[in-house]
Amino acid sequence: VLGWIKQNRGLPPGPGGIPGLSGIKLMASDKIPTRTFRKLRKKYGDIFSIQVGTRLLVVLNGYDVIKDALVKRAEEFSDRPCSLANRMIVKGRGLLASSGEHWKQTRTFSLTALRELGFGKKSLETKVMEEVDVFLDVIGHQNGKAFDISPLAHSSVSNIICSIVFGQRFNHDDKDFKWLLSRIDVQGASPTSIVSTFPLLRFLPGDLFGINRFLKNFEHLRDYFQTLVELHKKVFDPNASQDLIDAFIKEQSKHDKDNPAFRYDNLDFIILHLFLAGTETTSTTIRWAIIYLLRNPDVQARMFKEIESVVGSSRAPIIADRPSLHYCDAVITEVLRIANIVPLSVPHGALKDIYFRGYRIPKNATILPNLDSILSDPDLFPNPEVFDPTRFLDKKGKFCGAEKVVAFSLGRRVCLGEALARMEMYLFLTSLVQRYEILPEDPDNLPSQEGIFGITYGPYPYKFRAVARV
Ligand code: HEM
């Protein structure tokens, strides 16, 4: 009893009940976990805790609290949880689940390599635009008939990661590419999986649900990545580094053999994490954007008008047009805010006791920065449930006020692919609206604004029509 009292001293408040079990019951009570968290925040305040089985979740809410933790106290709040799955399988390798010095070195290497490969530069824009061309052509082949954009959006966005990591893009019907995409179809992403129905179950210790499928897929992927790495090693030329694998080969020769950040098993996880974090996220946001355009034809019409007046119709929109496309920027920002596809961010973890705002967050607690609590805060975004891009325009119609749209999180762990994701969304969506009018399959039955939790918070499957503008 004394041990239990000591363990719980100073914890953030939260629902009581039978330790562990009540938390599991609570997690299974609503298929939209952010709804559960909104209720708990009203009752317990901006910082609360829930014991789920043997795992303690500490949920941070509101812009000030989350910024305080992830930015001002970044040294303590930038690690990942030491879950059983992380200890046994991932072993803290790669980008998404690593902590401490290993993560710092892996992240610095990845960011530097990605910048050299064109993040935020013209060379990457050219790669993305090649993919946009194929995307628009495939849409054109539907001849205005209703279709589901998911596989196309997924292939297009994955192909950009393939160009960056392997130095090659694939034809959409390439056998290897289809195989790769089917393996990256990560655990729990299917709408029928138990984790999709009760998303908070993924925080149970050991990640019991979906882990075996994930492991099997990962073994296959790892074999594939290793073959590609071996091929790269054979033709490696330090003066002609073309992709992320080349950059790793070049960098690892400068480091101590025992440095785990520059061993090839770390590269396998870096590649995997770029695919996992960089495919589903952007393609899901594109699918949400299309839903909001279908539901708000006036928004689509205003976007088209702006594109027509700034860019015209003889060439596609490019990044250099962006500063003049204020309304398009406002639409994309509003999609990022309202779609809120990673509403609980990626879990952070306490590697030692953290004393924060009068509470003790004990070592091994899982910390969830509840981004939904910011993106749907009525004080920051009045009527947050309404899709209204004009909230990001000033009186003169200039784009403004987007700094609290923290869809990519905050602080040192902020999304590594933010620059790429923003470039992709801008180029794909403005080109789509320029070339096609997008119309619902059934005007009396528009795709729903309510989504499902998989790996990300995504829309239910839907179809729409794209009619070429003449
Ligand atoms: C991490 C959002 C696209 C790569 C994250 C996090 C969020 C996020 C919320 C967690 C940050 C934290 O732990 O506090 C998004 C959204 C995207 C997107 C909304 C698209 C609209 C991408 C793309 C890439 C990418 C295209 C690939 C290049 C990563 C990586 C991490 C990450 C590697 C882990 C960073 C780390 O742990 O240090 N993302 N992301 N993301 N994202 Fe993204």
XYZ file of N, CA and C and ligand atoms in Angstrom, residues 70 78 80 95-98 103 107 114 119 157 161 164 270 273-283 285-286 336 340-348 369 371 406-418 420-422 424-425, ligand 1:
217
model
N 6.573 21.086 -24.579
C 7.354 20.638 -25.737
C 8.404 21.654 -26.193
N 11.100 15.581 -24.811
C 11.280 15.222 -26.223
C 11.621 13.753 -26.448
N 10.613 9.457 -26.374
C 9.484 8.571 -26.678
C 9.337 7.550 -25.561
N 13.654 6.884 -36.442
C 13.288 8.265 -36.121
C 12.133 8.373 -35.144
N 11.092 7.572 -35.384
C 9.834 7.799 -34.671
C 9.881 7.418 -33.197
N 10.597 6.330 -32.873
C 10.506 5.788 -31.509
C 11.791 5.949 -30.711
N 12.793 6.614 -31.284
C 14.076 6.704 -30.580
C 14.079 7.867 -29.589
N 18.465 9.414 -30.873
C 17.483 10.170 -31.670
C 18.106 11.457 -32.220
N 18.132 12.144 -36.073
C 17.324 13.255 -36.603
C 18.213 14.273 -37.322
N 17.971 15.285 -45.907
C 16.757 15.677 -46.636
C 16.894 17.090 -47.189
N 14.749 19.375 -49.683
C 13.629 19.841 -48.859
C 13.583 21.360 -48.899
N 1.945 9.906 -53.269
C 2.713 10.450 -52.150
C 3.875 9.506 -51.786
N 8.434 9.763 -51.584
C 9.380 9.218 -50.587
C 10.351 8.249 -51.283
N 13.075 10.176 -52.880
C 14.010 10.752 -51.914
C 14.910 9.675 -51.313
N 15.084 4.025 -40.245
C 14.891 5.397 -40.766
C 14.007 5.326 -42.024
N 10.433 4.415 -41.157
C 9.703 5.511 -40.504
C 9.367 6.635 -41.475
N 10.237 6.861 -42.462
C 9.889 7.892 -43.447
C 8.668 7.455 -44.254
N 8.609 6.153 -44.589
C 7.422 5.660 -45.305
C 6.181 5.707 -44.420
N 6.311 5.220 -43.189
C 5.139 5.172 -42.301
C 4.608 6.573 -42.032
N 5.533 7.493 -41.710
C 5.086 8.836 -41.299
C 4.787 9.717 -42.499
N 5.325 9.375 -43.675
C 5.242 10.309 -44.787
C 4.234 9.957 -45.865
N 3.550 8.817 -45.736
C 2.644 8.417 -46.814
C 1.198 8.625 -46.421
N 0.791 7.873 -45.419
C -0.604 7.886 -44.951
C -1.051 9.299 -44.531
N -0.127 10.052 -43.885
C -0.477 11.383 -43.379
C -0.898 12.339 -44.509
N -0.001 12.493 -45.497
C -0.314 13.469 -46.555
C -1.482 12.992 -47.401
N -1.533 11.664 -47.702
C -2.627 11.226 -48.571
C -3.962 11.368 -47.836
N -4.667 13.700 -45.634
C -5.028 15.130 -45.634
C -5.586 15.538 -47.002
N -5.005 14.992 -48.079
C -5.537 15.300 -49.419
C -6.981 14.790 -49.531
N -5.878 21.526 -42.612
C -4.966 20.956 -41.609
C -5.556 21.090 -40.200
N -7.288 17.568 -38.653
C -6.660 17.182 -37.397
C -6.296 15.693 -37.400
N -5.449 15.311 -38.366
C -5.298 13.876 -38.636
C -4.411 13.125 -37.650
N -3.601 13.838 -36.863
C -2.821 13.161 -35.810
C -3.206 13.831 -34.488
N -4.461 13.645 -34.037
C -4.995 14.506 -32.978
C -4.286 14.374 -31.634
N -3.630 13.228 -31.405
C -2.938 13.075 -30.114
C -1.427 13.090 -30.321
N -1.005 13.623 -31.445
C 0.391 13.637 -31.837
C 0.951 12.215 -31.795
N 2.253 12.069 -31.776
C 2.865 10.757 -31.567
C 3.244 10.759 -30.083
N 2.974 9.658 -29.344
C 3.216 9.717 -27.897
C 4.656 10.104 -27.534
N 4.776 10.961 -26.530
C 6.083 11.272 -25.943
C 6.201 10.435 -24.664
N 0.492 14.784 -26.078
C 0.155 16.184 -26.345
C -1.140 16.196 -27.168
N -3.237 17.532 -29.426
C -3.266 18.630 -30.409
C -4.700 19.064 -30.699
N -1.259 23.830 -35.093
C -0.089 23.003 -34.769
C -0.290 21.539 -35.197
N -0.813 21.343 -36.405
C -1.084 19.981 -36.878
C 0.198 19.145 -36.952
N 1.354 19.808 -37.045
C 2.631 19.083 -37.125
C 3.316 19.033 -35.757
N 2.581 19.419 -34.702
C 3.094 19.458 -33.335
C 4.075 20.624 -33.153
N 4.787 20.599 -32.040
C 5.640 21.723 -31.647
C 6.948 21.196 -31.070
N 7.932 22.089 -30.989
C 9.152 21.736 -30.256
C 10.119 20.913 -31.078
N 11.069 20.286 -30.380
C 12.153 19.584 -31.074
C 11.686 18.374 -31.865
N 10.556 17.810 -31.437
C 10.085 16.592 -32.085
C 9.099 16.907 -33.206
N 8.928 18.177 -33.507
C 7.973 18.595 -34.540
C 8.182 17.758 -35.809
N 7.097 17.515 -36.542
C 7.151 16.646 -37.725
C 8.368 16.966 -38.595
N 9.122 15.908 -38.884
C 10.332 16.073 -39.697
C 9.991 16.372 -41.163
N 8.790 15.966 -41.571
C 8.425 16.106 -42.986
C 7.524 17.297 -43.261
N 7.428 18.229 -42.294
C 6.471 19.344 -42.455
C 6.664 20.095 -43.782
N 7.976 19.119 -46.568
C 7.557 18.306 -47.712
C 6.030 18.205 -47.763
N 5.412 17.940 -46.610
C 3.953 17.773 -46.577
C 3.262 19.046 -47.070
N 3.761 20.211 -46.627
C 3.132 21.469 -47.046
C 3.298 21.688 -48.550
N 3.678 19.320 -50.801
C 2.826 18.354 -51.495
C 1.367 18.814 -51.507
N 0.870 19.246 -50.339
C -0.540 19.621 -50.286
C -0.827 20.803 -51.205
C 6.232 13.241 -36.639
C 2.138 15.267 -38.381
C 3.661 14.408 -42.934
C 7.756 12.450 -41.215
C 4.989 13.859 -36.741
C 4.191 14.268 -35.597
C 3.055 14.836 -36.079
C 3.130 14.792 -37.525
C 1.895 15.418 -35.267
C 4.549 14.037 -34.112
C 5.383 15.157 -33.540
C 5.635 14.932 -32.056
O 6.094 13.866 -31.671
O 5.331 15.834 -31.246
C 2.188 15.168 -39.761
C 1.137 15.628 -40.653
C 1.556 15.381 -41.934
C 2.886 14.767 -41.841
C -0.173 16.287 -40.206
C 0.889 15.640 -43.255
C -0.095 16.462 -43.451
C 4.926 13.867 -42.863
C 5.770 13.565 -44.002
C 6.910 12.977 -43.513
C 6.797 12.947 -42.069
C 5.424 13.831 -45.470
C 8.089 12.431 -44.288
C 9.067 12.991 -44.755
C 7.667 12.472 -39.826
C 8.674 11.878 -38.951
C 8.232 12.116 -37.639
C 6.971 12.835 -37.737
C 9.937 11.135 -39.389
C 8.936 11.714 -36.343
C 9.854 12.839 -35.900
C 10.606 12.508 -34.603
O 10.154 11.649 -33.852
O 11.645 13.141 -34.370
N 4.330 14.203 -37.906
N 3.215 14.652 -40.508
N 5.585 13.494 -41.705
N 6.657 13.033 -39.074
Fe 5.007 13.944 -39.792
